[in-house]
PDB file of N, CA, C and O in Angstrom:
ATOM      1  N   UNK A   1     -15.684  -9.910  23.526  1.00  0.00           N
ATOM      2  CA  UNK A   1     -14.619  -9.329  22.724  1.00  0.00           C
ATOM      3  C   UNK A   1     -15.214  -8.438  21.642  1.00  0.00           C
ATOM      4  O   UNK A   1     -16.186  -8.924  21.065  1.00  0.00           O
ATOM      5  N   UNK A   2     -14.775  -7.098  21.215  1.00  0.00           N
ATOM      6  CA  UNK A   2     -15.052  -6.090  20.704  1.00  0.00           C
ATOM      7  C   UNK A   2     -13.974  -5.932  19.702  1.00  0.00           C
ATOM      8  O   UNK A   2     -13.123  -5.068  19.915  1.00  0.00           O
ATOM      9  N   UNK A   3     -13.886  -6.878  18.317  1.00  0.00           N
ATOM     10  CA  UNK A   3     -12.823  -6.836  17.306  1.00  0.00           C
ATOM     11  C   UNK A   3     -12.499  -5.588  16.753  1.00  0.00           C
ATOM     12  O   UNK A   3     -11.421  -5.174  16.326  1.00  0.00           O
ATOM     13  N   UNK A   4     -13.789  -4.962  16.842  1.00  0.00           N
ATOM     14  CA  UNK A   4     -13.566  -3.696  16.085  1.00  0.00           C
ATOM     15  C   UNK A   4     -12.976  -2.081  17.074  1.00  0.00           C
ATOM     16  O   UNK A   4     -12.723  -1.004  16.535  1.00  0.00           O
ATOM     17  N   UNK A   5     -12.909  -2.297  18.171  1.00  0.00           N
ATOM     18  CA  UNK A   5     -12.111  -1.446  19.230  1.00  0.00           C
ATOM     19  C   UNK A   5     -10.922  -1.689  19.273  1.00  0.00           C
ATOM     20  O   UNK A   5     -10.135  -0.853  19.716  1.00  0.00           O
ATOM     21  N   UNK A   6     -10.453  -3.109  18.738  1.00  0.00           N
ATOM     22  CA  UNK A   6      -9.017  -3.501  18.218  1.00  0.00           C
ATOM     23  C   UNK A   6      -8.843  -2.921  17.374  1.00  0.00           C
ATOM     24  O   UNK A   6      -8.025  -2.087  17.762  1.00  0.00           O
ATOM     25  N   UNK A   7      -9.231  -2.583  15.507  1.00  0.00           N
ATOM     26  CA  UNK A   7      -9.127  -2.944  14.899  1.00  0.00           C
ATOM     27  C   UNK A   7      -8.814  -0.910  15.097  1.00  0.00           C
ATOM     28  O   UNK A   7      -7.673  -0.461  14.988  1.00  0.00           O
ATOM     29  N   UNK A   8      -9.610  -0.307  15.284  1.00  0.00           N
ATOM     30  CA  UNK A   8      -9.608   1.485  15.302  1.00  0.00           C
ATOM     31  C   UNK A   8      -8.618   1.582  16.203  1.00  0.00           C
ATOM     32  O   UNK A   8      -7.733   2.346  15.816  1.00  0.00           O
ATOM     33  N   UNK A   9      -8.331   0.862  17.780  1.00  0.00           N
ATOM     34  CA  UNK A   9      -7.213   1.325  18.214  1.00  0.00           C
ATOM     35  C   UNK A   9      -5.599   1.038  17.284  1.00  0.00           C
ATOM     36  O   UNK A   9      -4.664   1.785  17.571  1.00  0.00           O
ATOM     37  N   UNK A  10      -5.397   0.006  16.266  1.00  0.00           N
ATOM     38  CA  UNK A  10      -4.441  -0.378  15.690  1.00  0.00           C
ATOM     39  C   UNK A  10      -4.203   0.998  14.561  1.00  0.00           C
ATOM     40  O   UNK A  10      -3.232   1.734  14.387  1.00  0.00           O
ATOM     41  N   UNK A  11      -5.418   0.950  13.985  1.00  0.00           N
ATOM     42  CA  UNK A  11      -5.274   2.777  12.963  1.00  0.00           C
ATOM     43  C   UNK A  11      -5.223   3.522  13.318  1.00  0.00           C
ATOM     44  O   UNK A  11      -4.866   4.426  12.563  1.00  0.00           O
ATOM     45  N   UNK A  12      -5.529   3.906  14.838  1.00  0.00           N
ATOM     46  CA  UNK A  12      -5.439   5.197  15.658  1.00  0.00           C
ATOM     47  C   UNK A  12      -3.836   5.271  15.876  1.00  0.00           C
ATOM     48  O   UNK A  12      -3.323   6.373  15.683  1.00  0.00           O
ATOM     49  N   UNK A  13      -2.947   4.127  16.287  1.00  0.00           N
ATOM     50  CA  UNK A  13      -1.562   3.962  16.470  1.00  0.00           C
ATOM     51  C   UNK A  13      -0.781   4.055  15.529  1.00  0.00           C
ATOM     52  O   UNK A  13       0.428   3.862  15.652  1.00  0.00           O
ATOM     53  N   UNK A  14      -1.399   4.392  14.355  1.00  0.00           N
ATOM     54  CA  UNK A  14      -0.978   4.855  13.071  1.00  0.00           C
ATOM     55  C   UNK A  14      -0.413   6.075  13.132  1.00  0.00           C
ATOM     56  O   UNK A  14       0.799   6.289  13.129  1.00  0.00           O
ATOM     57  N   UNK A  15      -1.759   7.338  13.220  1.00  0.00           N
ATOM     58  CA  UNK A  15      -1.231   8.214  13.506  1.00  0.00           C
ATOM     59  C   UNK A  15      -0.988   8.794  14.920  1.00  0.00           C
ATOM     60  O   UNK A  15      -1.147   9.996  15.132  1.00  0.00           O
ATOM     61  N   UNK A  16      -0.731   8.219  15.562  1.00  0.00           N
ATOM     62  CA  UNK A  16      -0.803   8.687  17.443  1.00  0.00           C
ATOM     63  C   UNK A  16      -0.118   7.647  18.121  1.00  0.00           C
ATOM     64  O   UNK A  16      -0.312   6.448  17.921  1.00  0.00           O
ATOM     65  N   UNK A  17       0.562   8.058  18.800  1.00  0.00           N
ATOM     66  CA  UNK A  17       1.165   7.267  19.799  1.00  0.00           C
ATOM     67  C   UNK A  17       0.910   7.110  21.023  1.00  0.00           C
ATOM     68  O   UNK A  17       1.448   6.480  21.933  1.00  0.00           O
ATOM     69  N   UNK A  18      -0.514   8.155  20.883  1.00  0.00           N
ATOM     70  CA  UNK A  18      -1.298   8.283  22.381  1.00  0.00           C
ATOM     71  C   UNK A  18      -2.820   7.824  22.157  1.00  0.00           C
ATOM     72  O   UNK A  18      -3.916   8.014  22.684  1.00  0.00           O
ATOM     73  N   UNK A  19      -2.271   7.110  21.077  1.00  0.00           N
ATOM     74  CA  UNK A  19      -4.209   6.026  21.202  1.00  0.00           C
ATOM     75  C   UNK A  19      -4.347   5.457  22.053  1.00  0.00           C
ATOM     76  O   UNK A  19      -3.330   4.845  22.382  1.00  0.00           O
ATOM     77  N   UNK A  20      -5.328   5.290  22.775  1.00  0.00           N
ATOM     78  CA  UNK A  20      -5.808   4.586  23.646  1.00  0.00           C
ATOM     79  C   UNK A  20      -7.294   4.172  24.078  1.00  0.00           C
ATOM     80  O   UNK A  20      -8.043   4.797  23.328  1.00  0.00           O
ATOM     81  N   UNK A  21      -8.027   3.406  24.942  1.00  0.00           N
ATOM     82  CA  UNK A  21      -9.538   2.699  24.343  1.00  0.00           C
ATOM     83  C   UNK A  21      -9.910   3.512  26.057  1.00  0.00           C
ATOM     84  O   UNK A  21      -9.045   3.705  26.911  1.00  0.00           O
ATOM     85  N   UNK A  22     -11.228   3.833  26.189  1.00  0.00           N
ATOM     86  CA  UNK A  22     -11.887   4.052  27.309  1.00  0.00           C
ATOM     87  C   UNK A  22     -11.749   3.123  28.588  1.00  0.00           C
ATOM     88  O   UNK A  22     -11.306   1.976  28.534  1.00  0.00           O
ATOM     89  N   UNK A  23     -12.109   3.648  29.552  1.00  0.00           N
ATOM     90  CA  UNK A  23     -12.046   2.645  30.981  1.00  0.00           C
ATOM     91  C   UNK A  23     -12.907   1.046  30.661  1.00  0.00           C
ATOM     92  O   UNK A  23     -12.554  -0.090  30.975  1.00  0.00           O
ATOM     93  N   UNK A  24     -14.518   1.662  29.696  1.00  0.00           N
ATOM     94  CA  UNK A  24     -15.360   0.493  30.084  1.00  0.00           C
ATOM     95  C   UNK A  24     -14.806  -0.376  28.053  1.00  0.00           C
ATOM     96  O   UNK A  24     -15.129  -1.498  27.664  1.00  0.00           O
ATOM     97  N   UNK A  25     -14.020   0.608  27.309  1.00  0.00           N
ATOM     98  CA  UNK A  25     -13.853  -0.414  26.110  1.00  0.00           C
ATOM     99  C   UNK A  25     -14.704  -0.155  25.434  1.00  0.00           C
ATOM    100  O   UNK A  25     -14.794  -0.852  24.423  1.00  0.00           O
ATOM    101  N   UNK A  26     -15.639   0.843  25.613  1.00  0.00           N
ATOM    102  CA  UNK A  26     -16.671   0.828  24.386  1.00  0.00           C
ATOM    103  C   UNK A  26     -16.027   2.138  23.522  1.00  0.00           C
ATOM    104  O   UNK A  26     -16.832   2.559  22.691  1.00  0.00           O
ATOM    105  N   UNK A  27     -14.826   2.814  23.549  1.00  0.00           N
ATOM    106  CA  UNK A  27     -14.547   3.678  22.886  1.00  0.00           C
ATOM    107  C   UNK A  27     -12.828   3.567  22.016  1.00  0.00           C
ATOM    108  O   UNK A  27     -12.123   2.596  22.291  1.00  0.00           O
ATOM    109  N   UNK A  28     -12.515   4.215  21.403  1.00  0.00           N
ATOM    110  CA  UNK A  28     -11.115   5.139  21.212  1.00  0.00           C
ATOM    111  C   UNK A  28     -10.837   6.282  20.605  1.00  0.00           C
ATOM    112  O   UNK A  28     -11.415   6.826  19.663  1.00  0.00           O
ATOM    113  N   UNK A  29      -9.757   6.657  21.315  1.00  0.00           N
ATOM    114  CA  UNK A  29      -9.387   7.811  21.023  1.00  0.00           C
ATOM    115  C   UNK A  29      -7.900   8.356  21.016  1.00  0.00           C
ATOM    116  O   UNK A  29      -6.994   7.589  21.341  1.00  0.00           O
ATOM    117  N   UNK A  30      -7.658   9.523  20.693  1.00  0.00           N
ATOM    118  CA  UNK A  30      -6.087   9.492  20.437  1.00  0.00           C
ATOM    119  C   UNK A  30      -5.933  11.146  20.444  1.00  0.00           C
ATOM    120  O   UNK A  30      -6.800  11.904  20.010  1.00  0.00           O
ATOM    121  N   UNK A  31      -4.950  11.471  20.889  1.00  0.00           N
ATOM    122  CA  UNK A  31      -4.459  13.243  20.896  1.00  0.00           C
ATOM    123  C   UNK A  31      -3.631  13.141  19.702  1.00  0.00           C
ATOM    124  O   UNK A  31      -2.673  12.375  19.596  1.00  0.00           O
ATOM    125  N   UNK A  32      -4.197  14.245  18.478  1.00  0.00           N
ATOM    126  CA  UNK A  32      -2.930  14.432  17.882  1.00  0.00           C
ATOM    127  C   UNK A  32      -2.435  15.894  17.570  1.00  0.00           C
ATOM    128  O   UNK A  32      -2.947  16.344  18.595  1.00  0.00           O
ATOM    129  N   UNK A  33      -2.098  16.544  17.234  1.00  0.00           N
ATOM    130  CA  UNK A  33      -1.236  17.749  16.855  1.00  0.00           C
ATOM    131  C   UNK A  33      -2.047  18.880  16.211  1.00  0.00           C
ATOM    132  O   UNK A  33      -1.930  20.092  16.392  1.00  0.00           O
ATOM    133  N   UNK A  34      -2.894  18.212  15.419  1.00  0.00           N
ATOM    134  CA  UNK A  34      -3.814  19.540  14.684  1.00  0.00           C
ATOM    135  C   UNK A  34      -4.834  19.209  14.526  1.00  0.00           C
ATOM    136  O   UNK A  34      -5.051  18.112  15.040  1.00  0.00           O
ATOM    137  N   UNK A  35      -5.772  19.707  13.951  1.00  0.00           N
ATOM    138  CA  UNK A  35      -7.127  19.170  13.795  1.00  0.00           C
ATOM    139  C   UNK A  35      -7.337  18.700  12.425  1.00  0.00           C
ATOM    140  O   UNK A  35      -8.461  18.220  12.282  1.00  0.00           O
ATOM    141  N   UNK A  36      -6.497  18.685  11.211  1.00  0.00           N
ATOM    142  CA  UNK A  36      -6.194  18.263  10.147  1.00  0.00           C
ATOM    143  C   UNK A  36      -5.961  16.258  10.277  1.00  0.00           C
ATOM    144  O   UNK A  36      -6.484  15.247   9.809  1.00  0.00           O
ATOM    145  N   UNK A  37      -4.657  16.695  11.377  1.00  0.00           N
ATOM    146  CA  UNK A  37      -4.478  15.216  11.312  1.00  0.00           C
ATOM    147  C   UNK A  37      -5.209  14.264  12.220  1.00  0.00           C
ATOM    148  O   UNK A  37      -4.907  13.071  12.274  1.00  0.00           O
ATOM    149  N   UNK A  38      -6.287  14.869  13.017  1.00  0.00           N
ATOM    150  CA  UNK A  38      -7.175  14.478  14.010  1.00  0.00           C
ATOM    151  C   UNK A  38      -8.030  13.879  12.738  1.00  0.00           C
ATOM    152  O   UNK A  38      -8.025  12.658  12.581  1.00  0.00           O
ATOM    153  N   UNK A  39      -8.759  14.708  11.835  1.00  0.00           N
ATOM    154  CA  UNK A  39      -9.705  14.181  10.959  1.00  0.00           C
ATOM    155  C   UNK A  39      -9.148  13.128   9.792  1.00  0.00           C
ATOM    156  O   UNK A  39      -9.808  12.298   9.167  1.00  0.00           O
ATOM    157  N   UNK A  40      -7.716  13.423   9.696  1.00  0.00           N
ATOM    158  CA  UNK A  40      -7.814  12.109   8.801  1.00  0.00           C
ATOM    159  C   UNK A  40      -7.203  10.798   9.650  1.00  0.00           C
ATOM    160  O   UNK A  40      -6.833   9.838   8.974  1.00  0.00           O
ATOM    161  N   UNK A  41      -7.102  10.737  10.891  1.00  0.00           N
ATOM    162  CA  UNK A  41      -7.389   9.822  11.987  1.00  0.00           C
ATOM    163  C   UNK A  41      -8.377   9.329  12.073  1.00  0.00           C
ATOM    164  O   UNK A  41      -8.450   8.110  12.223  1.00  0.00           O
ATOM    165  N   UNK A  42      -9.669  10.264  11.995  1.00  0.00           N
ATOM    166  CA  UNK A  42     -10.703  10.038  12.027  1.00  0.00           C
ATOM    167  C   UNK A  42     -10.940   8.674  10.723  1.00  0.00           C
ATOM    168  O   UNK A  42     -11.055   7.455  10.852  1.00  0.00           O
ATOM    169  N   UNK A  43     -10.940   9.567   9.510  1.00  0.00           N
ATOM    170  CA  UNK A  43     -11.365   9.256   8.324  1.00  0.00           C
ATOM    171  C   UNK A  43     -10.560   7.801   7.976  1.00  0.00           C
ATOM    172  O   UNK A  43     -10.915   6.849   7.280  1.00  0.00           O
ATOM    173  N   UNK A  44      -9.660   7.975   8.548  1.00  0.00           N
ATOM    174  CA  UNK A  44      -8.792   6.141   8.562  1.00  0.00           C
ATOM    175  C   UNK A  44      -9.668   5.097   9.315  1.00  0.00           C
ATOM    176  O   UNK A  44     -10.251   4.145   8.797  1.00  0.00           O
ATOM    177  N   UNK A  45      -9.660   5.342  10.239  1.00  0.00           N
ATOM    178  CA  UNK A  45     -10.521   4.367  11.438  1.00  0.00           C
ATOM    179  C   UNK A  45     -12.284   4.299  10.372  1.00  0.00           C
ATOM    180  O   UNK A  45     -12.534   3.250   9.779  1.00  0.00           O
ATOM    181  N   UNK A  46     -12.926   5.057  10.318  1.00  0.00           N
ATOM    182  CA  UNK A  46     -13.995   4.831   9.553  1.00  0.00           C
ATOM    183  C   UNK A  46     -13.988   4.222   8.246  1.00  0.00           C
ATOM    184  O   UNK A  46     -15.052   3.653   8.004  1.00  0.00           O
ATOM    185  N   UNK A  47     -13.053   4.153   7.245  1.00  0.00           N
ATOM    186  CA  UNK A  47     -12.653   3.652   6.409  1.00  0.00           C
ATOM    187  C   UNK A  47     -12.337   1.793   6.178  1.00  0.00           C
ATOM    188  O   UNK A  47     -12.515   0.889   5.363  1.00  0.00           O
ATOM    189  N   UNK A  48     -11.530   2.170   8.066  1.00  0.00           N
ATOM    190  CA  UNK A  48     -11.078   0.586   7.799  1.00  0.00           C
ATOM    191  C   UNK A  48     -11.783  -0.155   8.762  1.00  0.00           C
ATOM    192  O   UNK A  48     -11.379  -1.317   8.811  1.00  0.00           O
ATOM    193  N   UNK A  49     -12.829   0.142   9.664  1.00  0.00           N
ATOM    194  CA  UNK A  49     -13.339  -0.261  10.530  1.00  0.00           C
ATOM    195  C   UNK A  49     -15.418   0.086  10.426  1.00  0.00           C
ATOM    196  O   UNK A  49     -16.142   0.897  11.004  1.00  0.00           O
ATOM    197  N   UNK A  50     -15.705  -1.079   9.335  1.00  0.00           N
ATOM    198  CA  UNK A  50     -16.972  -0.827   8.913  1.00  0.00           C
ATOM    199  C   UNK A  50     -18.213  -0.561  10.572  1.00  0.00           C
ATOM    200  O   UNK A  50     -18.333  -1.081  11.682  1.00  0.00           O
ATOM    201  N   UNK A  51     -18.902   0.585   9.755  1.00  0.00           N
ATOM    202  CA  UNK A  51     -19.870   0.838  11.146  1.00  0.00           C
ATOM    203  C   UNK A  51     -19.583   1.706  12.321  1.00  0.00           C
ATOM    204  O   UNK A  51     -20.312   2.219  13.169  1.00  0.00           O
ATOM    205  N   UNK A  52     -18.055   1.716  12.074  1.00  0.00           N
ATOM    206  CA  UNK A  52     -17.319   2.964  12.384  1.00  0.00           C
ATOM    207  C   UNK A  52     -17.830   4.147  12.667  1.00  0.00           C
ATOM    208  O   UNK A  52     -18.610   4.438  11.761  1.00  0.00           O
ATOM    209  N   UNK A  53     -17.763   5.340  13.822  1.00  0.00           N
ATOM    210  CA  UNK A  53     -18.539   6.769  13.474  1.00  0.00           C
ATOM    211  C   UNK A  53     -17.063   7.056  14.623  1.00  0.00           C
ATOM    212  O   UNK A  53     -16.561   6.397  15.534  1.00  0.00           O
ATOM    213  N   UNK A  54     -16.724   8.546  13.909  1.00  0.00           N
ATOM    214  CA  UNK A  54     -15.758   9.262  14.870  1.00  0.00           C
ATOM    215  C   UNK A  54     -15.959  10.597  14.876  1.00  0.00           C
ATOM    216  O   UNK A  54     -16.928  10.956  14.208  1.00  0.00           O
ATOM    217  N   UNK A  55     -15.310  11.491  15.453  1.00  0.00           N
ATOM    218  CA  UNK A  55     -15.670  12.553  15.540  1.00  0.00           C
ATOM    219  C   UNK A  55     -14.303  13.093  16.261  1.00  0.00           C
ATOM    220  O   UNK A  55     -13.422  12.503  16.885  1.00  0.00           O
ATOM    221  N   UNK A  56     -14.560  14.865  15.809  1.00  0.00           N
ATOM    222  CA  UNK A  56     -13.147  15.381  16.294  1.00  0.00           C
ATOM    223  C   UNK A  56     -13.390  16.293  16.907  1.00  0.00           C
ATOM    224  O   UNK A  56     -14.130  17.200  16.527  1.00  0.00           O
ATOM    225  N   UNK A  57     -12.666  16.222  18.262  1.00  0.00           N
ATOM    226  CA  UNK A  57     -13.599  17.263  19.549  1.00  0.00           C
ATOM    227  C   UNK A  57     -12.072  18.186  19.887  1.00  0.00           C
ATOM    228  O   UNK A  57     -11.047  17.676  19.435  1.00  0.00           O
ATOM    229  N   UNK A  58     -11.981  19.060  20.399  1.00  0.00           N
ATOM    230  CA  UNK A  58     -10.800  19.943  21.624  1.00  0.00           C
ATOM    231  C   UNK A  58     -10.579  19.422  22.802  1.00  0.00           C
ATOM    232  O   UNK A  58     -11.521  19.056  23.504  1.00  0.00           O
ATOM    233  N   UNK A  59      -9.308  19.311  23.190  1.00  0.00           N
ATOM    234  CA  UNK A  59      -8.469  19.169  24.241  1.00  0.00           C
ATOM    235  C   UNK A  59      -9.070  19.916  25.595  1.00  0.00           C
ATOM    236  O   UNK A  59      -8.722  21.090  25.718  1.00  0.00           O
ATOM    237  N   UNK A  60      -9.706  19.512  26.354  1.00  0.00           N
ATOM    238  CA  UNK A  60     -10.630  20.313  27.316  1.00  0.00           C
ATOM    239  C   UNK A  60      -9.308  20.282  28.799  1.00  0.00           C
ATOM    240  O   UNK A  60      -9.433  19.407  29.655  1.00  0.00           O
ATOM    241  N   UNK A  61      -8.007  21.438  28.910  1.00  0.00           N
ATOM    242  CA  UNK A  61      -7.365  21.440  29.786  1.00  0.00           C
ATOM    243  C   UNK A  61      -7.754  21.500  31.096  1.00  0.00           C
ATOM    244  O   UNK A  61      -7.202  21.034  32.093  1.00  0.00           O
ATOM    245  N   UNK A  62      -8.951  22.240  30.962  1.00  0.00           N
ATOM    246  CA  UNK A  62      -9.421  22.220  32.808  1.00  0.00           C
ATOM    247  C   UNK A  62     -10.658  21.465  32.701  1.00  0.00           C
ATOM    248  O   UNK A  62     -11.596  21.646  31.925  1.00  0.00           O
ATOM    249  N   UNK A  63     -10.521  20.678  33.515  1.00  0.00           N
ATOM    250  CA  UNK A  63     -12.312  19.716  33.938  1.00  0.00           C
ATOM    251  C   UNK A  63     -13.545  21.139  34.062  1.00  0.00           C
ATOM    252  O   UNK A  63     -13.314  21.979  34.932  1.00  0.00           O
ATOM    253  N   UNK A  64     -14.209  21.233  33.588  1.00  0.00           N
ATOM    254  CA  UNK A  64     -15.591  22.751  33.478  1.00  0.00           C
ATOM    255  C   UNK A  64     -16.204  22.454  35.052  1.00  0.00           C
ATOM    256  O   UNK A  64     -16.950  23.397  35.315  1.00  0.00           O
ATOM    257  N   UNK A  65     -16.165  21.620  36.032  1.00  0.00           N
ATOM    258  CA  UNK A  65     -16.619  21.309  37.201  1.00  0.00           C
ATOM    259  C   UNK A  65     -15.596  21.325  38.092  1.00  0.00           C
ATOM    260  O   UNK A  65     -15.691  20.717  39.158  1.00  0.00           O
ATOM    261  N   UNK A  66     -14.657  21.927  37.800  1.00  0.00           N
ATOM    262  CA  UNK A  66     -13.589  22.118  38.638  1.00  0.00           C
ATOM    263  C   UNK A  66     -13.553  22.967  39.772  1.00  0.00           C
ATOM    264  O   UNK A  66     -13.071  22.664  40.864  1.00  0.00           O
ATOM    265  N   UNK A  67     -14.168  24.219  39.415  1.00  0.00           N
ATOM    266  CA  UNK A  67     -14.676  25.778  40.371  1.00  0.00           C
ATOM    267  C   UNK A  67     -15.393  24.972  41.212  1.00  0.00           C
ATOM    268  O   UNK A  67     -15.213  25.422  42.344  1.00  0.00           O
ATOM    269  N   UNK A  68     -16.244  23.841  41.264  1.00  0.00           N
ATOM    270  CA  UNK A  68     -16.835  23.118  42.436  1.00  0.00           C
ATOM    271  C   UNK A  68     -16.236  22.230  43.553  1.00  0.00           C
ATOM    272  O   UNK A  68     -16.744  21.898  44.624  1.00  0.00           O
ATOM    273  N   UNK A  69     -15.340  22.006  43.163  1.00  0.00           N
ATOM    274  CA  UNK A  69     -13.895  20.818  43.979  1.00  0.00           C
ATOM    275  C   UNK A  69     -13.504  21.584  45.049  1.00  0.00           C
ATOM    276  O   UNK A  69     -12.619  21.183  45.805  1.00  0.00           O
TER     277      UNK A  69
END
């Protein structure tokens, strides 16, 4: 059990309603609206979840390995 993948997905559902944790659980993450409210998503989860590290990346619409499929 990984308390603290609980604890960032519960602040991520704060601001997002599309939080959600990786396939294997070692992550979370969440889509939100701007990159403003992405970082203080961020800055919540690190705040309340010691040891915490997040980061705020772009919405990647096409898979970049796709032209190979």
């Amino acid at each position: 059990s990984f308390p603290g993948i609980g604890a960032a997905l519960r602040v991520l559902h704060e601001h997002s309603t599309a939080a959600r944790m990786t396939g294997s659980g070692a992550c979370a993450f969440a889509v939100m609206r701007s990159r403003s409210d992405a970082q203080a998503a961020v800055d919540a989860v690190i705040a309340a979840v010691p040891g915490t590290r997040g980061v705020v990346s772009r919405l990647v619409t096409r898979h970049p390995l796709a032209a190979f499929a």
